[in-house]
Coordinates of C-alpha atoms and ligand atoms in Angstrom, one line a residue:
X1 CA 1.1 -19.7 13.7
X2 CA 4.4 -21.7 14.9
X3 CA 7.0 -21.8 12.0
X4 CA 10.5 -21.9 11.9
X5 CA 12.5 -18.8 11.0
X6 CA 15.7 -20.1 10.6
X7 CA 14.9 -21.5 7.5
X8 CA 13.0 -18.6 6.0
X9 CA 16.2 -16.6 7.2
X10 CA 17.8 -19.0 4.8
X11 CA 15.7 -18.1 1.8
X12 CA 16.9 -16.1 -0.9
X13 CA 14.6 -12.7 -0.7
X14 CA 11.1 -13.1 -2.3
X15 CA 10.7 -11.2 -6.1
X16 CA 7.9 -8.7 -5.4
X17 CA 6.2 -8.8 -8.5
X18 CA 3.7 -6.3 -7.2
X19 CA 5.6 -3.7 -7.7
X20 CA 6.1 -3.7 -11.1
X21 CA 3.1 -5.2 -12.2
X22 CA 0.4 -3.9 -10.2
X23 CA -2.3 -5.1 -12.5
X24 CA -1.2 -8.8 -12.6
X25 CA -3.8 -11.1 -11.1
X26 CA -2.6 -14.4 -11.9
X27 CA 0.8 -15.7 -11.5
X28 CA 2.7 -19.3 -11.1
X29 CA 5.2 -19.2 -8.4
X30 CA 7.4 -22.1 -6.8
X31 CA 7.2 -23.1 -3.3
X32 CA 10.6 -22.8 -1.4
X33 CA 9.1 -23.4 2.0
X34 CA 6.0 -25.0 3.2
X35 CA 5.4 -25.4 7.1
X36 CA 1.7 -25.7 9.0
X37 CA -0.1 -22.8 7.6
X38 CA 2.5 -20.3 6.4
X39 CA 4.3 -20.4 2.7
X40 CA 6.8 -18.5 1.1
X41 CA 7.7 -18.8 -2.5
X42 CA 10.4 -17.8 -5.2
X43 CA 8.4 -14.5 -6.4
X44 CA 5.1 -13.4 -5.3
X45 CA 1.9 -10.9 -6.6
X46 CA 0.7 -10.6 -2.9
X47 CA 0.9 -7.5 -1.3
X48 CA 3.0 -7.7 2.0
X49 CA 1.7 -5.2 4.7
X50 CA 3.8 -2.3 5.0
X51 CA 3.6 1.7 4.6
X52 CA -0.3 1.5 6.5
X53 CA -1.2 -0.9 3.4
X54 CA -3.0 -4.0 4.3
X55 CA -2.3 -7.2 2.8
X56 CA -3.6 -9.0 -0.2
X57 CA -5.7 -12.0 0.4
X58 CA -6.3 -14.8 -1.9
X59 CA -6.1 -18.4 -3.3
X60 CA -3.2 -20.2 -4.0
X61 CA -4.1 -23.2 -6.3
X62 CA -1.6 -26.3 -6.5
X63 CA -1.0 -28.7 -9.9
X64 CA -3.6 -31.1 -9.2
X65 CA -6.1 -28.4 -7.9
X66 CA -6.0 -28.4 -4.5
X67 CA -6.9 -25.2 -2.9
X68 CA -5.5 -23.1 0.1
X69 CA -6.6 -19.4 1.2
X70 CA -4.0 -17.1 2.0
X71 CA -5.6 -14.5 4.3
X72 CA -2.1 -12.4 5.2
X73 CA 1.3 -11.7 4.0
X74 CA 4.1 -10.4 6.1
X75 CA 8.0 -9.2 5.1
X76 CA 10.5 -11.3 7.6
X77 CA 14.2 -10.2 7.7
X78 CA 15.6 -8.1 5.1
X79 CA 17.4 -5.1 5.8
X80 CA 17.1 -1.6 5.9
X81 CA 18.2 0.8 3.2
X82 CA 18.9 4.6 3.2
X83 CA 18.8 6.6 -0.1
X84 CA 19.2 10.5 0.4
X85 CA 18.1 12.9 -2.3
X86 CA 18.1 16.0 -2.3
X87 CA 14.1 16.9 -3.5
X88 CA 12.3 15.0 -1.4
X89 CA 13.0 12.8 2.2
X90 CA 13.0 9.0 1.8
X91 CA 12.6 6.8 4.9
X92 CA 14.7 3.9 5.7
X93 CA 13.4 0.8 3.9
X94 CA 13.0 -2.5 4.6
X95 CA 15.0 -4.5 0.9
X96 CA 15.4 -8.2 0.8
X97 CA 12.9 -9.8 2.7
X98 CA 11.7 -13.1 2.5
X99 CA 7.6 -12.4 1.9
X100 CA 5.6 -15.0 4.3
X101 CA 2.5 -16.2 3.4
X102 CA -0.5 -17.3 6.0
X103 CA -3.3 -19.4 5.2
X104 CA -6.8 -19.8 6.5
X105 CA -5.8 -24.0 7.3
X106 CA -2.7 -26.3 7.0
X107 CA -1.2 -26.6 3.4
X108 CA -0.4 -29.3 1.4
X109 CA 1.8 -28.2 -0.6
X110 CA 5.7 -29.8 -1.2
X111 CA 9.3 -27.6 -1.4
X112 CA 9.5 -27.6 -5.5
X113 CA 5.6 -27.4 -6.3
X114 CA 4.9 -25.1 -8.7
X115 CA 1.5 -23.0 -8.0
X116 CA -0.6 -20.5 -9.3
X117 CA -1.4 -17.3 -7.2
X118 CA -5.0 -15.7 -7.4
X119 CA -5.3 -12.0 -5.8
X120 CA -8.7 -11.5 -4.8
X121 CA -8.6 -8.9 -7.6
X122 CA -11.4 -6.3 -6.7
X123 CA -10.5 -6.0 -3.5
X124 CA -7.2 -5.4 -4.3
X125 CA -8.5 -2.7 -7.3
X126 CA -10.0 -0.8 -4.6
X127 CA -6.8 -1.1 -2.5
X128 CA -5.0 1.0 -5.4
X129 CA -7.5 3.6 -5.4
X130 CA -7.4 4.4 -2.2
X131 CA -3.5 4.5 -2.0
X132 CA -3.6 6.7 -4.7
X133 CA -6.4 8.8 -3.0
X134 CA -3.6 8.7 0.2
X135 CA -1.0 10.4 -2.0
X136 CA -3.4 14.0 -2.8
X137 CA -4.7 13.5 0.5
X138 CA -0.8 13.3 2.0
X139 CA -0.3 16.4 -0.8
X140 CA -3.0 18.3 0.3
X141 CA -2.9 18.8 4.5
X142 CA 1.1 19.4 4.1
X143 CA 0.1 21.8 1.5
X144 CA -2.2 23.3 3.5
X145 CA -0.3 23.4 7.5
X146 CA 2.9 24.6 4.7
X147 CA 0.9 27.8 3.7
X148 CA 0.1 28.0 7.7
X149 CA 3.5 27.7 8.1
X150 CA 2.6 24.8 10.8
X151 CA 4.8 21.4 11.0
X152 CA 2.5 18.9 11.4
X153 CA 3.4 15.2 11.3
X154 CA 1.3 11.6 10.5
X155 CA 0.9 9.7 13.6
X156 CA -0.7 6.6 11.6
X157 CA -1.3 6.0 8.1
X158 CA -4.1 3.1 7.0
X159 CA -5.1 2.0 3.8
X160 CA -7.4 -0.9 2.6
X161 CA -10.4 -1.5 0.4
X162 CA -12.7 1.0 2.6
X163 CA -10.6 4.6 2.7
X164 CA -7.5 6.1 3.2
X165 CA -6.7 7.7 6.5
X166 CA -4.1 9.7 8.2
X167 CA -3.7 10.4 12.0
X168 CA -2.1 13.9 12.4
X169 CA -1.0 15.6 15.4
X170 CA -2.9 18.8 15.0
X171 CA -6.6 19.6 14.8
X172 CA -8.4 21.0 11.5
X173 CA -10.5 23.7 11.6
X174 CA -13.5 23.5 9.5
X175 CA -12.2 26.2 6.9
X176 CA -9.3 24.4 7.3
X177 CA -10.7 21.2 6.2
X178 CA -12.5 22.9 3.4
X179 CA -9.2 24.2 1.9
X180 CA -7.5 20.6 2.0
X181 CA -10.3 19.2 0.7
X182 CA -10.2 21.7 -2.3
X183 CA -6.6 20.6 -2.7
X184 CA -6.8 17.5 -3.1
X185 CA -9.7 17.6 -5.3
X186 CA -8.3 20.5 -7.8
X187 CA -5.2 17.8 -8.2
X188 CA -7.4 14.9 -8.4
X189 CA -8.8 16.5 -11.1
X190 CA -6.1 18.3 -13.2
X191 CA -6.1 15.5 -15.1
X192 CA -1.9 14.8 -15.5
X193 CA 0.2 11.4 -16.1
X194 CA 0.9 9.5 -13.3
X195 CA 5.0 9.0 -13.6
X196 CA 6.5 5.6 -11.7
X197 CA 10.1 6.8 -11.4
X198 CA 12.1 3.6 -10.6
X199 CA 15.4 4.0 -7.8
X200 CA 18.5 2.7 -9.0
X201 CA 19.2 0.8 -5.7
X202 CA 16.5 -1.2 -5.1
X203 CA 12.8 -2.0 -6.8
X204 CA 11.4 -2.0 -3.5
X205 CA 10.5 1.6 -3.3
X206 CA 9.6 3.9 -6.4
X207 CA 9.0 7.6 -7.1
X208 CA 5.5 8.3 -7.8
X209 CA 5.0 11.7 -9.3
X210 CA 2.1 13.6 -10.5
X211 CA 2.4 17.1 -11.2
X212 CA 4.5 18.6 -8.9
X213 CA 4.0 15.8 -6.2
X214 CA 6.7 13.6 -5.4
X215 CA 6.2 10.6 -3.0
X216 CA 8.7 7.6 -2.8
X217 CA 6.7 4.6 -2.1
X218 CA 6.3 0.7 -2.3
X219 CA 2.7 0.5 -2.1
X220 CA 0.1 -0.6 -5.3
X221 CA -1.5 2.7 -7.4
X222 CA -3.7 2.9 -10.3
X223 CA -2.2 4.2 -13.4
X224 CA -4.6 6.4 -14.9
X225 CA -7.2 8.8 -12.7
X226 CA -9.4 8.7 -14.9
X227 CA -10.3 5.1 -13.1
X228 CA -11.5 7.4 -10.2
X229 CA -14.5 9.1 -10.6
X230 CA -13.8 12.6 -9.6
X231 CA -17.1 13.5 -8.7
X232 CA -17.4 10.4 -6.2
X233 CA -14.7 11.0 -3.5
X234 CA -15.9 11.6 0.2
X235 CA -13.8 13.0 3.1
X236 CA -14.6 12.9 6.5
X237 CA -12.6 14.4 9.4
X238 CA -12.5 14.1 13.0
X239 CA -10.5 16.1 15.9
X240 CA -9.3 14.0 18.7
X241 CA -8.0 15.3 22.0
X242 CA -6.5 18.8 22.3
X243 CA -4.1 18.4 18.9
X244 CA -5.1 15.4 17.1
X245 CA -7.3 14.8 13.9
X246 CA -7.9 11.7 11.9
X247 CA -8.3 12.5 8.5
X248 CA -10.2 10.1 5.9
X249 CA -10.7 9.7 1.9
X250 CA -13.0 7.3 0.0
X251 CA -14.5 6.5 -3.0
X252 CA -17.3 4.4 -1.1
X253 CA -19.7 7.3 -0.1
X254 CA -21.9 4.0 2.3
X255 CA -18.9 3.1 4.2
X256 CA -17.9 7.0 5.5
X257 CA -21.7 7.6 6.3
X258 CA -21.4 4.1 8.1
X259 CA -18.4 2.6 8.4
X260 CA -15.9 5.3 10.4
Ligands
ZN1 ZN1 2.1 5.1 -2.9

């Protein structure tokens, strides 16, 4: 995948539709650079990778119908961003990048053309759940090592169409995993608004609140839990080493029996 950065350096920063309208599934975008197999355009509903999120995947269909499959997105460049507030911590962000699409072939598409993007939409639906599943599951094992009062910290964070999983550096006992489990599910299931508090200095991260949870985050969610079905979320755990634990949630019961 040979391409050449200087002139995506020389892009202005890609519009992340995404995260403002995570249910858009269609959207037409211009092409602002076009080279071997890798795109980037003015605006874009294609998840980049980023905060253990995979990538969208796709079609992006030209004027006169042509075709191509984007099978990863990237951020390139940008820069980072530090916001400090007082109720909860905020990593440094990556703002501004240039969002670079890959394809499955060469493209044939020209600097100007302008395209329609097609998110493979279920898979992506699933994405949402299960990054919204990460947020009670992030809620309840810091929760849980709080009451303990443990530190524990995520080693890894992964989310696609499957699960969500966190690597932590401590083990979980079994009571112990019964009590997270409990914690998350008891949110899960209190039934309150999701909230999408915007920040004033860039659209790139939001505040997504839920009761008393507070996560800033850049990543796709579902609006409404009532799109989960409570009673059909599965956790699995596993201790690694002497203080290690990897720590899953799903809403596809066939993949944890099979998949992990
Ligand atoms: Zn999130």
């Amino acid at each position: 995948m040979k391409y050449d950065y200087d002139s995506i350096f020389k892009l202005p920063f890609t519009e992340r539709i995404y995260n403002k309208e995570p249910y858009l599934k269609e959207l037409k975008a211009t092409v602002l650079f076009v080279e071997n197999n890798v795109a980037v355009f003015d605006k874009t509903i294609f998840y980049a990778e980023s905060g253990g999120q995979v990538s969208d995947t796709g079609k992006i269909i030209t004027s006169d119908d042509k075709i191509a499959n984007v099978t990863d997105v990237q951020h390139k460049f940008g820069s980072k961003l530090s916001i400090k507030r007082t109720d909860v911590d905020v990593p440094y962000i990556d703002v501004e990048t240039r969002v670079v699409h890959f394809f499955s072939s060469e493209i044939d598409f020209s600097i100007g053309d302008v395209v329609t993007m097609n998110i493979e939409w279920n898979r992506r639906y699933s994405i949402m759940k299960h990054h919204t599943l990460a947020h009670f599951l992030f809620y309840a094992f810091n929760r849980f090592f709080d009451e303990e009062n443990e530190s524990v910290s995520v080693k890894g964070c992964f989310i696609d169409e499957n699960k969500a999983s966190f690597s932590l550096n401590k083990k979980i006992s079994i009571e112990g995993w019964e009590t997270i489990k409990g914690y998350a599910l008891e949110k899960i299931n209190s039934d309150k608004e999701v909230i999408i508090e915007p920040e004033e200095k860039t659209d790139t991260i939001f505040y997504w609140r839920y009761d008393d949870i507070i996560i800033p985050c850049g990543g796709t969610h579902i609006e409404k839990l009532n799109e989960l079905d409570g009673n059909s979320i599965f956790f699995h755990k596993k201790n690694s080493g002497k203080d290690r634990s990897r720590i899953y949630i799903s809403s596809n019961n066939i993949f944890m029996l099979n998949g992990l």
